[in-house]
CSV table of C-alpha atoms in Angstrom, one decimal:
chain,number,residue,atom,x,y,z
A,23,MET,CA,189.2,217.3,23.3
A,24,PHE,CA,188.8,215.4,20.1
A,25,SER,CA,191.5,212.8,19.4
A,26,GLU,CA,192.6,212.6,15.7
A,27,ARG,CA,193.9,209.1,16.2
A,28,ARG,CA,192.3,206.6,13.8
A,29,HIS,CA,191.5,203.1,14.7
A,30,LYS,CA,190.7,200.0,12.6
A,31,PRO,CA,189.3,197.1,14.7
A,32,SER,CA,191.1,193.9,14.2
A,33,LYS,CA,187.8,192.0,13.8
A,34,ILE,CA,186.8,193.9,10.7
A,35,ARG,CA,187.7,192.2,7.5
A,36,SER,CA,189.1,194.4,4.7
A,37,ARG,CA,188.0,193.8,1.1
A,38,GLN,CA,190.3,191.3,-0.7
A,39,PRO,CA,192.2,192.6,-3.7
A,40,ALA,CA,190.9,191.5,-7.1
A,41,PRO,CA,192.7,188.5,-8.6
A,42,LYS,CA,195.3,189.2,-11.3
A,43,GLY,CA,194.4,189.2,-14.9
A,44,VAL,CA,190.9,188.5,-16.2
A,45,ILE,CA,188.1,188.7,-13.6
A,46,GLN,CA,184.4,187.9,-13.6
A,47,ARG,CA,182.4,190.2,-15.9
A,48,ALA,CA,179.9,192.1,-13.8
A,49,VAL,CA,178.4,195.4,-12.8
A,50,GLY,CA,178.6,196.7,-9.2
A,51,PHE,CA,177.5,199.7,-7.3
A,52,GLU,CA,178.8,201.9,-4.5
A,53,LEU,CA,176.3,204.2,-2.7
A,54,GLU,CA,177.9,207.0,-0.6
A,55,VAL,CA,175.5,208.2,2.1
A,56,GLY,CA,176.2,211.6,3.5
A,57,ASN,CA,175.1,212.9,6.9
A,58,TRP,CA,175.4,209.4,8.5
A,59,HIS,CA,178.7,209.4,10.4
A,60,THR,CA,180.1,206.2,11.9
A,61,TYR,CA,181.9,205.7,15.2
A,62,GLU,CA,183.1,203.0,17.5
A,63,HIS,CA,182.5,203.3,21.2
A,64,ILE,CA,185.6,202.7,23.3
A,65,GLY,CA,184.3,204.3,26.5
A,66,ASP,CA,186.9,206.0,28.7
A,67,ARG,CA,187.6,209.5,27.3
A,68,ARG,CA,185.7,212.4,25.9
A,69,PHE,CA,186.2,214.3,22.6
A,70,PHE,CA,183.0,215.7,21.2
A,71,TRP,CA,182.7,219.4,21.3
A,72,PRO,CA,179.3,220.2,23.0
A,73,TRP,CA,178.6,223.2,20.7
A,74,GLU,CA,178.9,220.9,17.6
A,75,HIS,CA,177.2,217.8,19.0
A,76,PRO,CA,174.8,219.1,21.7
A,77,LYS,CA,172.8,215.9,22.0
A,78,LEU,CA,175.6,213.4,22.0
A,79,PRO,CA,176.6,211.7,25.2
A,80,HIS,CA,180.0,212.8,26.3
A,81,GLU,CA,181.5,209.3,26.1
A,82,ASP,CA,184.5,208.5,24.0
A,83,PHE,CA,184.0,207.4,20.4
A,84,ILE,CA,186.5,207.0,17.7
A,85,LEU,CA,186.4,207.3,13.9
A,86,PHE,CA,186.9,204.3,11.6
A,87,ASP,CA,189.6,204.0,9.0
A,88,ARG,CA,188.4,204.4,5.5
A,89,LYS,CA,186.9,201.1,4.1
A,90,SER,CA,186.5,199.5,7.5
A,91,LYS,CA,183.6,197.1,7.2
A,92,LEU,CA,180.7,197.8,9.7
A,93,MET,CA,177.8,195.7,8.6
A,94,GLU,CA,176.8,192.8,6.3
A,95,GLY,CA,173.5,192.3,4.5
A,96,ASP,CA,172.1,190.0,1.9
A,97,GLY,CA,174.1,191.1,-1.2
A,98,PHE,CA,175.7,194.2,0.3
A,99,SER,CA,178.1,195.4,2.9
A,100,VAL,CA,178.3,198.8,4.8
A,101,GLU,CA,181.7,200.5,5.2
A,102,ALA,CA,183.1,203.6,6.6
A,103,ASP,CA,184.1,206.2,4.0
A,104,ASP,CA,186.0,209.4,4.8
A,105,GLN,CA,184.3,212.1,2.7
A,106,ARG,CA,185.8,215.1,4.5
A,107,PRO,CA,189.2,214.2,5.9
A,108,ARG,CA,189.9,217.6,7.4
A,109,LEU,CA,186.8,217.2,9.7
A,110,PRO,CA,186.2,214.5,12.3
A,111,VAL,CA,183.7,212.7,10.1
A,112,SER,CA,183.4,209.2,8.5
A,113,ASP,CA,180.4,208.9,6.3
A,114,ILE,CA,179.1,205.5,5.3
A,115,GLU,CA,179.2,203.7,1.9
A,116,ILE,CA,177.0,200.8,0.8
A,117,ILE,CA,178.8,198.3,-1.5
A,118,THR,CA,176.8,195.8,-3.5
A,119,GLU,CA,178.0,192.4,-4.7
A,120,PRO,CA,178.9,192.3,-8.4
A,121,PHE,CA,176.1,191.3,-10.8
A,122,GLU,CA,176.8,189.2,-13.9
A,123,GLU,CA,175.6,190.6,-17.2
A,124,SER,CA,172.8,188.1,-17.6
A,125,GLU,CA,169.1,187.8,-17.0
A,126,GLN,CA,169.9,186.0,-13.8
A,127,GLY,CA,172.2,188.8,-12.8
A,128,PHE,CA,169.5,191.3,-13.4
A,129,ARG,CA,167.1,189.4,-11.2
A,130,ARG,CA,169.7,189.3,-8.4
A,131,LEU,CA,170.3,193.0,-8.8
A,132,ARG,CA,166.6,193.7,-8.2
A,133,GLU,CA,166.7,191.5,-5.1
A,134,VAL,CA,169.8,193.2,-3.7
A,135,SER,CA,168.5,196.7,-4.4
A,136,ALA,CA,165.3,195.9,-2.5
A,137,ASN,CA,167.4,194.7,0.4
A,138,VAL,CA,169.5,197.8,0.3
A,139,GLY,CA,166.4,199.9,0.1
A,140,ALA,CA,164.9,198.2,3.2
A,141,PHE,CA,168.2,198.8,5.1
A,142,TYR,CA,168.2,202.5,4.1
A,143,GLU,CA,164.6,203.1,5.1
A,144,GLU,CA,165.1,201.3,8.4
A,145,CYS,CA,168.2,203.5,9.2
A,146,LYS,CA,166.3,206.6,8.1
A,147,SER,CA,163.4,205.7,10.3
A,148,LYS,CA,165.7,205.7,13.4
A,149,THR,CA,165.9,209.4,13.2
A,150,SER,CA,163.1,211.9,12.6
A,151,ARG,CA,163.0,215.4,11.1
A,152,LEU,CA,163.4,216.8,14.7
A,153,GLU,CA,166.0,214.4,15.9
A,154,TYR,CA,168.9,214.5,13.4
A,155,ASP,CA,171.5,214.8,16.1
A,156,ARG,CA,171.0,211.3,17.3
A,157,LEU,CA,173.2,208.3,18.0
A,158,VAL,CA,172.0,204.9,16.7
A,159,LYS,CA,173.5,201.5,17.6
A,160,LEU,CA,174.1,199.5,14.5
A,161,ASP,CA,173.2,196.2,16.2
A,162,LYS,CA,169.6,197.5,16.6
A,163,ILE,CA,169.1,197.5,12.8
A,164,LYS,CA,167.5,194.3,11.6
A,165,THR,CA,168.0,194.5,7.9
A,166,ALA,CA,171.8,194.0,8.1
A,167,ARG,CA,174.1,192.4,10.7
A,168,SER,CA,176.4,194.6,12.7
A,169,LEU,CA,180.0,193.3,13.1
A,170,SER,CA,180.2,194.7,16.7
A,171,PRO,CA,177.7,195.9,19.3
A,172,LYS,CA,180.1,198.9,19.8
A,173,TYR,CA,179.4,200.4,16.4
A,174,PHE,CA,177.2,203.5,16.0
A,175,PHE,CA,176.2,206.0,13.4
A,176,HIS,CA,175.3,209.6,14.2
A,177,SER,CA,172.7,211.2,12.0
A,178,VAL,CA,173.3,214.9,11.5
A,179,GLY,CA,170.7,215.6,8.8
A,180,PRO,CA,168.7,214.1,6.0
A,181,PRO,CA,170.7,211.4,4.2
A,182,GLU,CA,172.0,212.1,0.7
A,183,ILE,CA,172.9,209.3,-1.6
A,184,LYS,CA,175.6,209.6,-4.3
A,185,ALA,CA,175.5,206.6,-6.6
A,186,GLN,CA,178.4,205.3,-8.7
A,187,GLY,CA,178.7,202.2,-10.8
A,188,THR,CA,181.6,200.0,-11.8
A,189,MET,CA,181.5,198.0,-15.0
A,190,GLY,CA,183.5,196.3,-17.7
A,191,LEU,CA,183.0,198.0,-21.1
A,192,LYS,CA,184.3,197.3,-24.5
A,193,VAL,CA,186.7,199.9,-25.8
A,194,GLU,CA,184.7,200.5,-28.9
A,195,ALA,CA,181.7,201.4,-26.7
A,196,LEU,CA,183.5,204.3,-25.1
A,197,GLU,CA,182.6,206.8,-27.8
A,198,GLN,CA,178.9,206.3,-27.4
A,199,LEU,CA,179.2,206.3,-23.6
A,200,MET,CA,180.9,209.6,-23.6
A,201,LEU,CA,178.2,211.1,-25.8
A,202,ASP,CA,175.6,209.8,-23.4
A,203,LEU,CA,177.5,211.1,-20.4
A,204,GLY,CA,177.5,214.6,-21.9
A,205,GLU,CA,174.2,216.2,-21.1
A,206,ASN,CA,174.7,218.6,-23.9
A,207,PRO,CA,175.2,216.5,-27.0
A,208,ALA,CA,175.4,219.4,-29.4
A,209,GLY,CA,178.3,220.9,-27.4
A,210,ARG,CA,177.2,224.5,-26.8
A,211,GLU,CA,173.5,224.8,-26.8
A,212,PRO,CA,171.6,225.4,-23.5
A,213,GLN,CA,170.3,222.5,-21.5
A,214,GLU,CA,166.6,223.4,-22.3
A,215,VAL,CA,167.2,223.3,-26.0
A,216,SER,CA,168.9,219.9,-25.8
A,217,LYS,CA,166.1,218.5,-23.7
A,218,ARG,CA,163.5,219.7,-26.2
A,219,LYS,CA,165.4,217.9,-29.0
A,220,HIS,CA,165.5,214.7,-26.9
A,221,GLU,CA,162.2,214.8,-25.2
A,222,GLY,CA,161.7,212.0,-22.8
A,223,ARG,CA,165.3,211.0,-22.7
A,224,GLU,CA,166.9,210.3,-19.3
A,225,TRP,CA,170.3,211.9,-18.5
A,226,LEU,CA,173.1,210.3,-16.6
A,227,PHE,CA,174.4,213.6,-15.3
A,228,PRO,CA,171.7,216.2,-14.8
A,229,SER,CA,173.4,219.6,-14.4
A,230,GLN,CA,172.5,222.3,-12.0
A,231,ALA,CA,172.9,225.1,-14.5
A,232,PRO,CA,171.7,225.6,-18.1
A,233,GLU,CA,175.2,224.8,-19.4
A,234,ASN,CA,177.7,222.6,-17.6
A,235,ALA,CA,181.2,223.0,-18.8
A,236,ARG,CA,182.4,219.5,-17.7
A,237,ASN,CA,179.5,217.8,-19.4
A,238,ILE,CA,180.1,219.8,-22.6
A,239,LEU,CA,183.8,218.7,-22.7
A,240,THR,CA,182.7,215.1,-22.1
A,241,ALA,CA,180.2,215.2,-25.0
A,242,MET,CA,182.6,217.0,-27.3
A,243,SER,CA,185.5,214.6,-26.9
A,244,PRO,CA,184.2,212.0,-29.5
A,245,GLY,CA,183.8,214.8,-32.1
A,246,MET,CA,187.3,216.1,-31.4
A,247,THR,CA,188.6,212.6,-31.8
A,248,ARG,CA,187.0,212.1,-35.2
A,249,GLN,CA,188.3,215.4,-36.4
A,250,ALA,CA,191.9,214.5,-35.3
A,251,CYS,CA,191.7,211.0,-36.9
A,252,PHE,CA,190.4,212.4,-40.1
A,253,ARG,CA,193.2,215.1,-40.3
A,254,TYR,CA,195.9,212.6,-39.3
A,255,GLY,CA,194.7,210.0,-41.9
A,256,ARG,CA,194.6,212.6,-44.6
A,257,GLU,CA,197.9,214.4,-43.8
A,258,GLU,CA,200.1,211.8,-42.2
A,259,TRP,CA,199.2,208.2,-42.7
A,260,ALA,CA,197.8,206.3,-45.6
A,261,PRO,CA,198.3,202.6,-45.1
A,262,ASP,CA,198.3,200.7,-48.4
A,263,GLY,CA,197.8,204.0,-50.2
A,264,LYS,CA,194.3,204.4,-48.7
A,265,GLU,CA,193.2,207.2,-46.3
A,266,TRP,CA,193.2,205.8,-42.7
A,267,GLN,CA,189.8,205.2,-41.2
A,268,ALA,CA,190.1,205.0,-37.4
A,269,SER,CA,188.8,201.8,-35.9
A,270,PRO,CA,185.9,201.9,-33.3
A,271,GLU,CA,188.4,200.9,-30.7
A,272,MET,CA,190.6,203.9,-31.5
A,273,LEU,CA,187.7,206.3,-31.5
A,274,GLY,CA,186.6,205.1,-28.1
A,275,PHE,CA,190.1,205.0,-26.6
A,276,LEU,CA,191.2,208.4,-27.9
A,277,SER,CA,187.9,210.0,-26.8
A,278,LEU,CA,188.8,209.0,-23.2
A,279,VAL,CA,192.4,210.2,-23.5
A,280,ILE,CA,191.2,213.6,-24.8
A,281,ASN,CA,188.7,213.8,-22.0
A,282,TYR,CA,191.4,213.2,-19.4
A,283,ILE,CA,193.6,215.9,-20.8
A,284,GLU,CA,190.8,218.4,-21.0
A,285,MET,CA,189.6,217.6,-17.5
A,286,THR,CA,193.1,218.2,-16.0
A,287,ARG,CA,193.6,221.6,-17.6
A,288,ALA,CA,191.7,223.5,-15.0
A,289,PRO,CA,192.9,223.9,-11.3
A,290,LEU,CA,191.3,221.2,-9.2
A,291,ALA,CA,190.2,222.0,-5.7
A,292,SER,CA,189.9,218.4,-4.7
A,293,TYR,CA,191.5,215.0,-5.1
A,294,ALA,CA,192.8,213.8,-8.5
A,295,ARG,CA,190.1,211.3,-9.4
A,296,ALA,CA,187.4,213.9,-8.8
A,297,ALA,CA,188.3,215.5,-12.1
A,298,PHE,CA,186.7,212.7,-14.0
A,299,PHE,CA,183.1,211.5,-14.6
A,300,LEU,CA,184.4,208.3,-16.1
A,301,LEU,CA,187.3,206.9,-14.2
A,302,ALA,CA,189.5,204.2,-15.8
A,303,ARG,CA,190.4,201.5,-13.3
A,304,THR,CA,192.2,199.5,-16.0
A,305,ASP,CA,195.3,201.5,-17.0
A,306,PHE,CA,195.5,203.2,-20.4
A,307,ALA,CA,198.5,201.2,-21.5
A,308,THR,CA,196.4,198.1,-21.3
A,309,MET,CA,193.6,199.8,-23.3
A,310,PHE,CA,196.2,200.9,-25.9
A,311,GLY,CA,197.1,197.2,-26.3
A,312,MET,CA,193.4,196.5,-27.2
A,313,LEU,CA,193.7,198.5,-30.5
A,314,PRO,CA,193.8,196.6,-33.8
A,315,PRO,CA,197.3,195.4,-34.5
A,316,MET,CA,197.9,197.8,-37.4
A,317,GLU,CA,197.0,200.9,-35.4
A,318,ARG,CA,198.9,199.6,-32.3
A,319,LYS,CA,202.1,199.0,-34.3
A,320,HIS,CA,202.0,202.3,-36.1
A,321,PHE,CA,201.3,204.5,-33.0
A,322,SER,CA,203.8,202.7,-30.8
A,323,SER,CA,206.6,203.1,-33.3
A,324,ASP,CA,209.4,205.7,-33.1
A,325,ASN,CA,208.9,205.9,-29.3
A,326,GLY,CA,205.3,207.1,-29.6
A,327,ASP,CA,206.1,210.0,-32.0
A,328,HIS,CA,203.1,209.2,-34.2
A,329,PHE,CA,200.8,209.0,-31.2
A,330,ILE,CA,201.9,212.5,-30.2
A,331,GLU,CA,201.4,213.7,-33.7
A,332,LEU,CA,197.9,212.3,-33.7
A,333,MET,CA,197.1,214.2,-30.4
A,334,GLU,CA,198.5,217.4,-32.0
A,335,LYS,CA,195.7,217.1,-34.6
A,336,VAL,CA,193.0,217.4,-31.9
A,337,PRO,CA,191.1,220.7,-32.1
A,338,TRP,CA,191.9,222.9,-29.2
A,339,ILE,CA,194.6,220.5,-27.9
A,340,GLU,CA,196.8,221.5,-30.8
A,341,PHE,CA,197.6,224.6,-28.8
A,342,THR,CA,198.4,222.7,-25.7
A,343,ARG,CA,201.9,222.6,-24.3
A,344,PHE,CA,202.6,218.9,-24.3
A,345,ALA,CA,205.8,219.4,-22.3
A,346,SER,CA,203.8,221.0,-19.4
A,347,PRO,CA,202.4,219.0,-16.5
A,348,LEU,CA,199.2,217.0,-16.9
A,349,PHE,CA,197.8,219.0,-13.9
A,350,GLU,CA,199.4,222.2,-15.2
A,351,ASN,CA,197.3,224.5,-13.0
A,352,GLY,CA,197.7,222.4,-9.9
A,353,ILE,CA,195.6,220.4,-7.5
A,354,TYR,CA,194.6,221.9,-4.2
A,355,HIS,CA,194.2,218.8,-2.1
A,356,ASP,CA,192.9,219.4,1.5
A,357,PHE,CA,194.5,216.3,3.0
A,358,PRO,CA,196.9,216.2,4.7
A,359,GLU,CA,198.1,219.6,3.4
A,360,ARG,CA,197.5,222.0,0.5
A,361,ASN,CA,200.1,221.4,-2.2
A,362,PRO,CA,199.3,222.7,-5.6
A,363,ASP,CA,202.5,221.3,-7.1
A,364,ALA,CA,202.0,217.8,-5.8
A,365,LEU,CA,201.1,216.2,-9.2
A,366,LYS,CA,203.2,218.3,-11.5
A,367,ALA,CA,205.9,215.6,-12.0
A,368,LEU,CA,204.1,214.1,-15.0
A,369,SER,CA,203.9,215.9,-18.3
A,370,ARG,CA,201.3,215.3,-20.9
A,371,GLU,CA,203.9,214.1,-23.4
A,372,GLN,CA,205.5,211.7,-20.9
A,373,TRP,CA,202.1,210.3,-20.2
A,374,LEU,CA,201.1,209.8,-23.8
A,375,ARG,CA,204.5,208.3,-24.8
A,376,GLY,CA,204.4,206.0,-21.9
A,377,ILE,CA,200.9,204.7,-22.9
A,378,SER,CA,202.2,204.0,-26.4
A,379,GLN,CA,205.1,202.1,-25.0
A,380,GLY,CA,203.1,200.0,-22.6
A,381,VAL,CA,203.4,202.0,-19.4
A,382,ASP,CA,200.7,204.2,-17.8
A,383,HIS,CA,202.5,206.8,-15.6
A,384,PHE,CA,199.2,208.2,-14.4
A,385,THR,CA,198.9,205.5,-11.7
A,386,VAL,CA,200.1,205.1,-8.1
A,387,GLU,CA,202.5,202.4,-9.2
A,388,ARG,CA,204.1,204.3,-12.1
A,389,PHE,CA,203.9,208.0,-11.2
A,390,PRO,CA,207.3,209.6,-11.5
A,391,ASP,CA,207.1,211.3,-8.0
A,392,GLN,CA,206.4,208.4,-5.7
A,393,ARG,CA,206.2,210.8,-2.7
A,394,ASN,CA,202.9,212.1,-4.0
A,395,ALA,CA,201.8,209.1,-6.0
A,396,TRP,CA,199.2,208.2,-3.3
A,397,ARG,CA,197.2,211.2,-4.3
A,398,LEU,CA,196.1,209.4,-7.5
A,399,GLU,CA,194.3,206.8,-5.4
A,400,SER,CA,192.3,204.5,-7.7
A,401,LEU,CA,193.3,206.0,-11.1
A,402,GLY,CA,194.3,202.9,-13.2
A,403,ALA,CA,194.8,201.0,-9.9
A,404,MET,CA,193.6,197.7,-11.4
A,405,GLY,CA,196.4,197.7,-13.9
A,406,LYS,CA,196.0,195.0,-16.5
A,407,LYS,CA,192.9,193.5,-14.9
A,408,THR,CA,189.9,193.3,-17.3
A,409,ASP,CA,186.4,191.9,-17.5
A,410,THR,CA,185.6,189.4,-20.3
A,411,ASP,CA,182.7,189.3,-22.7
A,412,GLY,CA,180.9,186.1,-23.7
A,413,ASP,CA,183.2,185.7,-26.7
A,414,GLY,CA,186.3,186.2,-24.6
A,415,THR,CA,186.8,189.8,-25.6
A,416,PRO,CA,188.6,191.7,-22.8
A,417,LYS,CA,186.8,194.7,-21.4
A,418,PRO,CA,188.5,197.5,-19.5
A,419,ILE,CA,187.0,198.3,-16.1
A,420,PHE,CA,185.6,201.8,-15.4
A,421,GLU,CA,183.9,203.6,-12.6
A,422,LEU,CA,181.1,206.0,-13.3
A,423,ARG,CA,181.4,208.5,-10.4
A,424,SER,CA,178.8,210.3,-8.3
A,425,VAL,CA,175.9,210.4,-10.7
A,426,LYS,CA,173.7,212.7,-8.6
A,427,SER,CA,172.7,213.3,-5.0
A,428,GLN,CA,169.2,212.3,-3.8
A,429,SER,CA,167.5,211.4,-0.6
A,430,ASP,CA,164.8,209.1,-2.0
A,431,PHE,CA,166.2,205.6,-2.4
A,432,ARG,CA,163.6,204.8,-5.1
A,433,GLU,CA,165.4,207.1,-7.5
A,434,THR,CA,168.7,205.3,-6.7
A,435,GLU,CA,167.1,201.9,-7.2
A,436,THR,CA,165.8,203.1,-10.6
A,437,PHE,CA,169.3,204.3,-11.6
A,438,MET,CA,170.9,201.0,-10.6
A,439,ARG,CA,168.4,199.0,-12.7
A,440,ARG,CA,168.7,201.3,-15.7
A,441,PHE,CA,172.5,201.6,-15.5
A,442,PHE,CA,172.9,197.8,-15.4
A,443,LEU,CA,170.7,197.4,-18.5
A,444,TYR,CA,172.4,200.3,-20.2
A,445,VAL,CA,175.9,198.7,-19.8
A,446,CYS,CA,174.5,195.3,-21.0
A,447,ALA,CA,173.1,197.1,-24.1
A,448,MET,CA,176.4,198.9,-24.8
A,449,ASN,CA,178.4,195.7,-24.6
A,450,ARG,CA,175.9,194.0,-26.9
A,451,LYS,CA,176.0,196.9,-29.4
A,452,ALA,CA,172.3,197.4,-28.9
A,453,ASP,CA,171.1,200.8,-30.1
A,454,LEU,CA,169.4,201.7,-26.8
A,455,LYS,CA,170.1,204.8,-24.7
A,456,TYR,CA,170.1,205.1,-20.9
A,457,GLY,CA,166.5,205.3,-19.7
A,458,GLU,CA,165.1,203.5,-22.7
A,459,ILE,CA,165.5,200.1,-21.2
A,460,GLU,CA,163.4,199.1,-18.2
A,461,LYS,CA,163.4,195.3,-18.3
A,462,TRP,CA,165.7,192.5,-19.5
A,463,ASP,CA,163.4,191.7,-22.4
A,464,ASP,CA,164.0,195.2,-23.8
A,465,LEU,CA,167.6,194.0,-24.7
A,466,LYS,CA,166.1,191.4,-27.1
A,467,VAL,CA,164.5,193.9,-29.3
């Protein structure tokens, strides 16, 4: 019978936490590989059910803890990653080193992506179309070094890669990023119409349906932000007798806040961070502190009343009950138990006021109900940590999650290259879209 005990070998080194404060500016990647499950052989008991794993030897294997390091390669490491915690499965995750936003960093990215591609293809070659239910010893793989001869992976089907990128991005670049993330820039038109209008353009999030509601909300957030700022400037605030014009920092920051509120309105049948395409690793209070002094002073005064008033000007959100929980309709988490009320301790108003007063309650550290705070995982988990730009400008750190699934690593390699150049272009205010930049020299145009 399968033992649910988890084990983390003492020889495996966990990743070290990032240093406090400002960190090296860089772009990194995580590649989640489905259908490759990882085990350690401990050799004296049996747990595999023969009807689920008919070709596995009935020796004892044990699952790894999440983030246990299994292998090391040139510029990357391989870790266990629990994708389906209710099942006896640990998929693998390939973590690259961070790449500096420079021509040298781009060259290193191409080297490392080639190394990862060689590792992926070698692992893939160990199983054939007819032999998916096969156990492979990691120390037999030559393109990366196994940390123990007892480590195996079990291939149960064709591998599927989900790529995600981590980057530091200037606050003022958020508005354009969210427009680019939304596959449907016009908001409501069918996918085919949008693509005809933008022929040849590459999309960060190709949808599976003609209209994708989550993409539409992401693309519409900047427009909703501009309407709210226009209404607030005309009706509520006129500094120096002039109508308020929101700064680029405010437009980017508020677009992300609106997106978070919209994405948490629907019931979520997963973990909390899965609600967001663009996940803020730096907390929102730190981003609020990056607004220009005049805006920061105004919207933090009176215990954040003005910030709430600004949010009430947002189309659609003006009908939102700000006293209701952020996850008003619940989160149906599968691990360790279903609890739709687990994250209802934080109201929208409490979150927004806290941000304006320097506290982001939508993080593990600051969540009002500490019994369930662990469910927030990496939301704002880096706190005040930021990247820095060449001129010393702090850049919040974001994670672009699960762009798309694919089995051909060449597509993943193309995404890594284009995404790196896209982030560099955004931070340099270059008017270039994702997919329009193929080489470093394109940034000099």
